[in-house]
mmCIF file of C-alpha atoms in Angstrom:
data_model
loop_
_atom_site.group_PDB
_atom_site.id
_atom_site.type_symbol
_atom_site.label_atom_id
_atom_site.label_comp_id
_atom_site.label_asym_id
_atom_site.label_seq_id
_atom_site.Cartn_x
_atom_site.Cartn_y
_atom_site.Cartn_z
ATOM 1 C CA UNK A 784 0.130 0.104 0.260
ATOM 2 C CA UNK A 785 1.399 3.043 -0.684
ATOM 3 C CA UNK A 786 1.237 5.333 2.032
ATOM 4 C CA UNK A 787 2.990 3.318 4.330
ATOM 5 C CA UNK A 788 6.618 3.056 4.859
ATOM 6 C CA UNK A 789 8.416 -1.389 5.716
ATOM 7 C CA UNK A 790 10.584 -2.560 7.345
ATOM 8 C CA UNK A 791 12.962 -5.179 5.669
ATOM 9 C CA UNK A 792 11.549 -8.025 8.350
ATOM 10 C CA UNK A 793 8.385 -7.206 6.934
ATOM 11 C CA UNK A 794 6.445 -5.361 9.178
ATOM 12 C CA UNK A 795 4.420 -2.287 7.641
ATOM 13 C CA UNK A 796 3.497 1.373 9.986
ATOM 14 C CA UNK A 797 0.975 3.919 8.898
ATOM 15 C CA UNK A 798 1.901 7.503 10.490
ATOM 16 C CA UNK A 799 -0.817 10.037 11.615
ATOM 17 C CA UNK A 800 0.882 12.519 13.171
ATOM 18 C CA UNK A 801 2.676 11.176 16.014
ATOM 19 C CA UNK A 802 0.842 8.324 16.065
ATOM 20 C CA UNK A 803 2.170 4.756 14.275
ATOM 21 C CA UNK A 804 0.032 2.046 13.479
ATOM 22 C CA UNK A 805 2.172 -1.246 13.107
ATOM 23 C CA UNK A 806 1.507 -4.600 11.236
ATOM 24 C CA UNK A 807 2.701 -7.749 8.754
ATOM 25 C CA UNK A 808 2.637 -7.069 5.830
ATOM 26 C CA UNK A 809 1.020 -9.761 2.911
ATOM 27 C CA UNK A 810 4.117 -11.271 2.434
ATOM 28 C CA UNK A 811 4.782 -11.757 5.723
ATOM 29 C CA UNK A 812 1.597 -13.477 6.024
ATOM 30 C CA UNK A 813 1.403 -15.608 2.560
ATOM 31 C CA UNK A 814 4.484 -17.211 3.853
ATOM 32 C CA UNK A 815 4.112 -17.978 7.280
ATOM 33 C CA UNK A 816 0.769 -19.274 7.195
ATOM 34 C CA UNK A 817 -2.270 -19.612 9.264
ATOM 35 C CA UNK A 818 -2.020 -17.264 12.316
ATOM 36 C CA UNK A 819 -3.254 -19.556 15.132
ATOM 37 C CA UNK A 820 -2.012 -17.146 18.116
ATOM 38 C CA UNK A 821 -0.613 -13.705 18.270
ATOM 39 C CA UNK A 822 1.106 -12.734 21.349
ATOM 40 C CA UNK A 823 0.233 -8.927 21.759
ATOM 41 C CA UNK A 824 2.486 -6.734 24.570
ATOM 42 C CA UNK A 825 1.315 -4.810 27.202
ATOM 43 C CA UNK A 826 -0.127 -1.075 26.947
ATOM 44 C CA UNK A 827 2.963 1.044 27.732
ATOM 45 C CA UNK A 828 5.674 -0.873 27.033
ATOM 46 C CA UNK A 829 8.394 0.101 25.345
ATOM 47 C CA UNK A 830 9.370 -1.055 21.514
ATOM 48 C CA UNK A 831 12.786 -0.349 19.381
ATOM 49 C CA UNK A 832 13.202 0.373 16.053
ATOM 50 C CA UNK A 833 14.130 -2.944 14.565
ATOM 51 C CA UNK A 834 13.427 -5.328 17.784
ATOM 52 C CA UNK A 835 10.671 -7.453 18.931
ATOM 53 C CA UNK A 836 7.506 -6.750 20.379
ATOM 54 C CA UNK A 837 5.257 -9.270 20.349
ATOM 55 C CA UNK A 838 5.094 -12.889 18.258
ATOM 56 C CA UNK A 839 2.884 -14.985 16.035
ATOM 57 C CA UNK A 840 1.737 -18.641 15.656
ATOM 58 C CA UNK A 841 1.786 -20.614 12.467
ATOM 59 C CA UNK A 842 2.993 -23.833 11.570
ATOM 60 C CA UNK A 843 4.137 -24.755 14.721
ATOM 61 C CA UNK A 844 6.603 -21.667 14.574
ATOM 62 C CA UNK A 845 6.368 -18.208 16.780
ATOM 63 C CA UNK A 846 7.570 -15.575 14.506
ATOM 64 C CA UNK A 847 9.102 -12.394 16.044
ATOM 65 C CA UNK A 848 6.972 -9.183 14.907
ATOM 66 C CA UNK A 849 9.622 -6.406 15.505
ATOM 67 C CA UNK A 850 8.718 -2.889 15.566
ATOM 68 C CA UNK A 851 9.544 -0.608 12.825
ATOM 69 C CA UNK A 852 9.195 2.422 14.721
ATOM 70 C CA UNK A 853 10.642 3.266 18.657
ATOM 71 C CA UNK A 854 7.843 4.579 21.083
ATOM 72 C CA UNK A 855 5.372 3.411 23.735
ATOM 73 C CA UNK A 856 2.488 0.978 22.367
ATOM 74 C CA UNK A 857 -0.284 3.031 23.689
ATOM 75 C CA UNK A 858 -2.953 0.482 22.401
ATOM 76 C CA UNK A 859 -2.989 -3.611 20.965
ATOM 77 C CA UNK A 860 -5.383 -4.935 18.637
ATOM 78 C CA UNK A 861 -7.435 -7.316 21.189
ATOM 79 C CA UNK A 862 -9.735 -8.956 18.411
ATOM 80 C CA UNK A 863 -6.710 -11.492 17.453
ATOM 81 C CA UNK A 864 -7.021 -12.727 20.638
ATOM 82 C CA UNK A 865 -9.719 -14.078 19.507
ATOM 83 C CA UNK A 866 -9.528 -14.229 15.813
ATOM 84 C CA UNK A 867 -6.277 -14.376 14.951
ATOM 85 C CA UNK A 868 -6.300 -15.385 11.210
ATOM 86 C CA UNK A 869 -7.621 -10.884 10.611
ATOM 87 C CA UNK A 870 -3.745 -11.032 10.104
ATOM 88 C CA UNK A 871 -4.312 -13.212 7.286
ATOM 89 C CA UNK A 872 -7.540 -11.954 5.742
ATOM 90 C CA UNK A 873 -6.402 -8.256 6.647
ATOM 91 C CA UNK A 874 -3.001 -7.717 7.223
ATOM 92 C CA UNK A 875 -2.957 -3.944 6.240
ATOM 93 C CA UNK A 876 -6.835 -3.527 8.248
ATOM 94 C CA UNK A 877 -8.512 -5.185 10.733
ATOM 95 C CA UNK A 878 -4.792 -7.068 11.141
ATOM 96 C CA UNK A 879 -3.506 -3.767 12.601
ATOM 97 C CA UNK A 880 -1.204 -5.465 15.397
ATOM 98 C CA UNK A 881 -0.152 -2.592 17.951
ATOM 99 C CA UNK A 882 -0.536 1.565 17.394
ATOM 100 C CA UNK A 883 2.563 3.233 18.779
ATOM 101 C CA UNK A 884 3.160 6.877 20.160
ATOM 102 C CA UNK A 885 6.433 7.279 18.250
ATOM 103 C CA UNK A 886 9.638 8.789 19.978
ATOM 104 C CA UNK A 887 11.592 10.121 17.006
ATOM 105 C CA UNK A 888 9.594 10.925 13.444
ATOM 106 C CA UNK A 889 13.505 10.516 12.136
ATOM 107 C CA UNK A 890 13.440 7.174 12.000
ATOM 108 C CA UNK A 891 11.151 6.894 9.264
ATOM 109 C CA UNK A 892 14.167 7.457 6.614
ATOM 110 C CA UNK A 893 15.238 4.171 7.734
ATOM 111 C CA UNK A 894 12.145 2.291 6.242
ATOM 112 C CA UNK A 895 11.547 1.695 2.724
ATOM 113 C CA UNK A 896 8.411 2.717 1.006
ATOM 114 C CA UNK A 897 5.897 0.793 -0.972
ATOM 115 C CA UNK A 898 7.831 0.583 -4.354
ATOM 116 C CA UNK A 899 11.038 -0.158 -2.586
ATOM 117 C CA UNK A 900 9.417 -3.096 -0.315
ATOM 118 C CA UNK A 901 8.201 -4.433 -3.724
ATOM 119 C CA UNK A 902 10.939 -4.741 -5.349
ATOM 120 C CA UNK A 903 12.769 -6.421 -2.045
ATOM 121 C CA UNK A 904 10.188 -8.837 -1.686
ATOM 122 C CA UNK A 905 11.085 -9.529 -5.644
ATOM 123 C CA UNK A 906 15.314 -10.326 -4.951
ATOM 124 C CA UNK A 907 14.158 -11.717 -1.590
ATOM 125 C CA UNK A 908 12.134 -14.756 -3.115
ATOM 126 C CA UNK A 909 14.345 -14.794 -6.602
ATOM 127 C CA UNK A 910 17.365 -15.521 -4.160
ATOM 128 C CA UNK A 911 15.144 -19.349 -2.484
ATOM 129 C CA UNK B 1040 34.833 -21.345 17.634
ATOM 130 C CA UNK B 1041 35.074 -20.934 14.246
ATOM 131 C CA UNK B 1042 37.906 -21.996 11.910
ATOM 132 C CA UNK B 1043 37.442 -20.178 8.894
ATOM 133 C CA UNK B 1044 38.373 -22.300 6.247
ATOM 134 C CA UNK B 1045 35.151 -24.351 6.594
ATOM 135 C CA UNK B 1046 32.952 -21.440 6.226
ATOM 136 C CA UNK B 1047 33.196 -22.304 2.172
ATOM 137 C CA UNK B 1048 32.215 -25.699 2.562
ATOM 138 C CA UNK B 1049 28.711 -24.546 1.557
ATOM 139 C CA UNK B 1050 27.192 -26.765 4.850
ATOM 140 C CA UNK B 1051 26.026 -24.934 7.971
ATOM 141 C CA UNK B 1052 28.927 -25.580 10.893
ATOM 142 C CA UNK B 1053 27.599 -26.368 13.968
ATOM 143 C CA UNK B 1054 28.284 -26.743 17.354
ATOM 144 C CA UNK B 1055 27.244 -30.157 19.101
ATOM 145 C CA UNK B 1056 26.053 -30.084 22.329
ATOM 146 C CA UNK B 1057 25.525 -33.704 23.772
ATOM 147 C CA UNK B 1058 23.208 -34.115 26.982
ATOM 148 C CA UNK B 1059 21.767 -37.743 28.890
ATOM 149 C CA UNK B 1060 18.927 -37.437 31.527
ATOM 150 C CA UNK B 1061 19.421 -33.566 30.872
ATOM 151 C CA UNK B 1062 16.117 -31.879 32.324
ATOM 152 C CA UNK B 1063 13.926 -30.405 29.561
ATOM 153 C CA UNK B 1064 13.152 -27.278 31.394
ATOM 154 C CA UNK B 1065 16.712 -26.311 31.934
ATOM 155 C CA UNK B 1066 17.763 -27.761 27.802
ATOM 156 C CA UNK B 1067 14.664 -24.990 26.807
ATOM 157 C CA UNK B 1068 16.378 -22.364 28.713
ATOM 158 C CA UNK B 1069 19.699 -23.595 27.074
ATOM 159 C CA UNK B 1070 17.657 -23.359 23.599
ATOM 160 C CA UNK B 1071 15.996 -19.552 24.477
ATOM 161 C CA UNK B 1072 19.181 -18.075 25.873
ATOM 162 C CA UNK B 1073 21.327 -19.742 22.107
ATOM 163 C CA UNK B 1074 18.894 -18.500 19.850
ATOM 164 C CA UNK B 1075 18.792 -15.171 21.404
ATOM 165 C CA UNK B 1076 22.447 -13.930 22.682
ATOM 166 C CA UNK B 1077 24.321 -16.553 20.313
ATOM 167 C CA UNK B 1078 25.578 -15.949 16.958
ATOM 168 C CA UNK B 1079 26.732 -19.474 16.163
ATOM 169 C CA UNK B 1080 24.668 -22.680 14.811
ATOM 170 C CA UNK B 1081 24.161 -25.701 17.296
ATOM 171 C CA UNK B 1082 22.810 -28.742 17.245
ATOM 172 C CA UNK B 1083 21.955 -29.801 20.521
ATOM 173 C CA UNK B 1084 21.149 -34.357 21.536
ATOM 174 C CA UNK B 1085 19.257 -34.980 24.829
ATOM 175 C CA UNK B 1086 18.947 -38.621 25.238
ATOM 176 C CA UNK B 1087 15.898 -38.299 27.809
ATOM 177 C CA UNK B 1088 15.167 -36.134 30.315
ATOM 178 C CA UNK B 1089 14.726 -36.728 33.896
ATOM 179 C CA UNK B 1090 10.753 -37.057 35.195
ATOM 180 C CA UNK B 1091 7.416 -37.123 33.086
ATOM 181 C CA UNK B 1092 7.471 -33.892 32.062
ATOM 182 C CA UNK B 1093 4.166 -31.771 29.846
ATOM 183 C CA UNK B 1094 5.813 -29.868 27.701
ATOM 184 C CA UNK B 1095 3.167 -27.233 25.488
ATOM 185 C CA UNK B 1096 3.166 -24.845 23.038
ATOM 186 C CA UNK B 1097 3.493 -21.280 23.098
ATOM 187 C CA UNK B 1098 -0.449 -21.170 22.770
ATOM 188 C CA UNK B 1099 -1.541 -24.065 24.102
ATOM 189 C CA UNK B 1100 -4.753 -24.199 26.798
ATOM 190 C CA UNK B 1101 -4.432 -26.583 29.781
ATOM 191 C CA UNK B 1102 -8.023 -26.751 29.965
ATOM 192 C CA UNK B 1103 -8.595 -27.813 26.370
ATOM 193 C CA UNK B 1104 -5.491 -30.042 26.031
ATOM 194 C CA UNK B 1105 -4.830 -31.889 29.439
ATOM 195 C CA UNK B 1106 -7.280 -34.162 31.774
ATOM 196 C CA UNK B 1107 -6.270 -31.465 34.505
ATOM 197 C CA UNK B 1108 -6.873 -33.548 37.244
ATOM 198 C CA UNK B 1109 -5.088 -35.848 36.253
ATOM 199 C CA UNK B 1110 -2.079 -34.073 35.991
ATOM 200 C CA UNK B 1111 -2.739 -32.260 39.360
ATOM 201 C CA UNK B 1112 -3.244 -35.849 41.485
ATOM 202 C CA UNK B 1113 -0.271 -37.264 39.919
ATOM 203 C CA UNK B 1114 1.781 -33.410 40.565
ATOM 204 C CA UNK B 1115 3.674 -34.450 36.934
ATOM 205 C CA UNK B 1116 5.195 -30.942 35.752
ATOM 206 C CA UNK B 1117 3.563 -28.772 32.816
ATOM 207 C CA UNK B 1118 6.384 -26.728 31.271
ATOM 208 C CA UNK B 1119 5.085 -23.923 28.435
ATOM 209 C CA UNK B 1120 7.628 -23.808 25.793
ATOM 210 C CA UNK B 1121 8.505 -20.371 23.649
ATOM 211 C CA UNK B 1122 7.840 -22.376 20.245
ATOM 212 C CA UNK B 1123 4.423 -23.313 18.294
ATOM 213 C CA UNK B 1124 3.025 -26.196 18.430
ATOM 214 C CA UNK B 1125 1.254 -29.101 20.257
ATOM 215 C CA UNK B 1126 1.442 -30.401 23.297
ATOM 216 C CA UNK B 1127 3.779 -33.499 24.186
ATOM 217 C CA UNK B 1128 4.613 -35.670 27.241
ATOM 218 C CA UNK B 1129 8.769 -36.139 27.491
ATOM 219 C CA UNK B 1130 10.281 -38.522 30.097
ATOM 220 C CA UNK B 1131 13.819 -40.979 29.985
ATOM 221 C CA UNK B 1132 12.351 -42.657 26.706
ATOM 222 C CA UNK B 1133 12.416 -39.324 24.782
ATOM 223 C CA UNK B 1134 15.271 -38.438 22.322
ATOM 224 C CA UNK B 1135 15.848 -34.585 21.894
ATOM 225 C CA UNK B 1136 17.336 -32.886 18.754
ATOM 226 C CA UNK B 1137 17.557 -29.471 18.040
ATOM 227 C CA UNK B 1138 18.869 -26.982 15.335
ATOM 228 C CA UNK B 1139 19.926 -23.729 16.181
ATOM 229 C CA UNK B 1140 21.021 -21.455 13.204
ATOM 230 C CA UNK B 1141 21.335 -18.143 11.569
ATOM 231 C CA UNK B 1142 18.969 -17.462 8.954
ATOM 232 C CA UNK B 1143 22.147 -17.624 6.050
ATOM 233 C CA UNK B 1144 23.760 -20.641 7.995
ATOM 234 C CA UNK B 1145 21.647 -22.515 5.080
ATOM 235 C CA UNK B 1146 22.218 -21.661 1.599
ATOM 236 C CA UNK B 1147 18.981 -20.506 0.080
ATOM 237 C CA UNK B 1148 16.479 -21.543 2.714
ATOM 238 C CA UNK B 1149 13.962 -19.083 3.724
ATOM 239 C CA UNK B 1150 13.477 -18.242 7.446
ATOM 240 C CA UNK B 1151 10.035 -19.575 7.343
ATOM 241 C CA UNK B 1152 8.152 -22.280 8.702
ATOM 242 C CA UNK B 1153 7.692 -24.359 6.035
ATOM 243 C CA UNK B 1154 11.133 -24.300 4.286
ATOM 244 C CA UNK B 1155 12.323 -24.771 7.713
ATOM 245 C CA UNK B 1156 10.493 -27.908 8.428
ATOM 246 C CA UNK B 1157 10.867 -29.281 4.547
ATOM 247 C CA UNK B 1158 15.151 -28.811 5.435
ATOM 248 C CA UNK B 1159 14.906 -31.108 8.395
ATOM 249 C CA UNK B 1160 12.751 -32.822 6.910
ATOM 250 C CA UNK B 1161 15.148 -33.722 4.464
ATOM 251 C CA UNK B 1162 18.068 -34.299 6.667
ATOM 252 C CA UNK B 1163 15.940 -36.775 8.597
ATOM 253 C CA UNK B 1164 14.845 -38.377 5.852
ATOM 254 C CA UNK B 1165 19.031 -39.313 5.485
ATOM 255 C CA UNK B 1166 18.845 -40.365 8.690
ATOM 256 C CA UNK B 1167 16.168 -42.739 8.893
ATOM 257 C CA UNK B 1168 16.696 -43.901 5.529
ATOM 258 C CA UNK B 1169 16.121 -48.200 5.177
ATOM 259 C CA UNK B 1170 14.572 -47.892 8.452
ATOM 260 C CA UNK B 1171 10.800 -47.346 8.169
ATOM 261 C CA UNK B 1172 8.839 -45.240 5.274
ATOM 262 C CA UNK B 1173 9.467 -41.885 6.999
ATOM 263 C CA UNK B 1174 7.989 -38.645 5.671
ATOM 264 C CA UNK B 1175 6.905 -35.043 6.726
ATOM 265 C CA UNK B 1176 3.053 -35.322 7.263
ATOM 266 C CA UNK B 1177 0.378 -32.444 7.544
ATOM 267 C CA UNK B 1178 3.953 -30.609 9.427
ATOM 268 C CA UNK B 1179 4.437 -34.249 11.637
ATOM 269 C CA UNK B 1180 7.432 -36.730 11.547
ATOM 270 C CA UNK B 1181 5.753 -40.149 10.410
ATOM 271 C CA UNK B 1182 6.701 -43.503 9.471
ATOM 272 C CA UNK B 1183 3.729 -44.823 7.429
ATOM 273 C CA UNK B 1184 0.832 -43.516 9.307
ATOM 274 C CA UNK B 1185 2.478 -43.218 12.499
ATOM 275 C CA UNK B 1186 4.023 -39.903 14.010
ATOM 276 C CA UNK B 1187 6.524 -40.943 16.149
ATOM 277 C CA UNK B 1188 7.718 -37.146 16.885
ATOM 278 C CA UNK B 1189 6.757 -33.862 18.164
ATOM 279 C CA UNK B 1190 8.685 -30.859 16.585
ATOM 280 C CA UNK B 1191 7.960 -26.907 16.914
ATOM 281 C CA UNK B 1192 10.107 -23.662 15.947
ATOM 282 C CA UNK B 1193 10.901 -20.387 16.312
ATOM 283 C CA UNK B 1194 12.096 -17.530 14.410
ATOM 284 C CA UNK B 1195 13.303 -14.355 15.420
ATOM 285 C CA UNK B 1196 14.914 -11.744 12.753
ATOM 286 C CA UNK B 1197 18.412 -13.208 12.006
ATOM 287 C CA UNK B 1198 18.112 -16.707 13.408
ATOM 288 C CA UNK B 1199 16.015 -20.487 13.628
ATOM 289 C CA UNK B 1200 15.260 -23.208 15.932
ATOM 290 C CA UNK B 1201 14.086 -26.157 15.201
ATOM 291 C CA UNK B 1202 13.267 -28.755 17.879
ATOM 292 C CA UNK B 1203 11.896 -32.106 17.883
ATOM 293 C CA UNK B 1204 11.040 -34.691 20.584
ATOM 294 C CA UNK B 1205 11.304 -38.312 19.257
ATOM 295 C CA UNK B 1206 9.477 -41.110 21.191
ATOM 296 C CA UNK B 1207 12.148 -43.748 21.011
ATOM 297 C CA UNK B 1208 10.254 -45.334 23.641
ATOM 298 C CA UNK B 1209 7.126 -43.681 25.824
ATOM 299 C CA UNK B 1210 4.932 -45.212 28.098
ATOM 300 C CA UNK B 1211 1.719 -45.745 26.889
ATOM 301 C CA UNK B 1212 -0.275 -44.721 30.317
ATOM 302 C CA UNK B 1213 1.944 -41.270 29.961
ATOM 303 C CA UNK B 1214 -0.192 -40.015 27.086
ATOM 304 C CA UNK B 1215 -3.640 -40.245 29.629
ATOM 305 C CA UNK B 1216 -2.989 -37.033 30.371
ATOM 306 C CA UNK B 1217 -3.353 -35.046 27.428
ATOM 307 C CA UNK B 1218 -6.380 -34.653 25.347
ATOM 308 C CA UNK B 1219 -6.530 -34.829 21.786
ATOM 309 C CA UNK B 1220 -6.327 -31.403 20.544
ATOM 310 C CA UNK B 1221 -9.375 -30.312 18.505
ATOM 311 C CA UNK B 1222 -7.292 -29.098 15.643
ATOM 312 C CA UNK B 1223 -5.907 -32.191 14.229
ATOM 313 C CA UNK B 1224 -4.904 -33.343 10.853
ATOM 314 C CA UNK B 1225 -7.103 -36.198 9.674
ATOM 315 C CA UNK B 1226 -4.566 -39.265 8.738
ATOM 316 C CA UNK B 1227 -3.634 -39.399 12.928
#
């Protein structure tokens, strides 16, 4: 999606002012398989760019979800506790995972835009 | 210790740790520590654990998966591990094998659940060649139609772990502590 920024660990972030909504990309959910559980952080927890804040479970694997930005968790998507499959069916909308109050908007320059991210995915898939 | 010229061989160079009877909780602590704080590749083999212990996956619900009254009456320890997957009851007859690797360790391997499981099953098909009709069936290791081990994984940004508990020998009575999971492959 064009107005989002992307991390090389396949998470997206939508920035509105100081607020960042975060989830995993369609590429990630497709490669992970059916998500059966989402481990969410506590509201108020600190997150750091590039570091893990939670995990998703699929096909007997827990996979870390890493934050594209640093800041403080202000909201988590509680719906995912009962309906983890939203991460697969709607990775950019209903499947959002956390909302963060950003610490430093300057960090966004470390992320990819949608064109760069598409190219990144193509290169990654062609290598394997 | 990494020997520089071996990096060119093309197969992951692994440190091997062998244990006998290491308590499964300790094994899981070591595994999680190596996954998250080491930058080397590891293979851990543990021949049996001490006491019968139930080990649940990260999202397992005890009420759904365990016969809670018997577990409490008989004081069977229950551990929640950091990897996904289902519930196993392990004891001295279980053989544990674990691989912990950097994501570049295996050439052309994408660090996602299915590719990793496909890699490990091709390794085990060589191990079990000529012994039984080994294959990966709906994410289980089977001989023919019989699942003989549980496996699970955890994937971080730059590393992954794949571990297996092989039921080399098992006490059928111990299985009575476990319920059949709600979601189970049809072949079972």
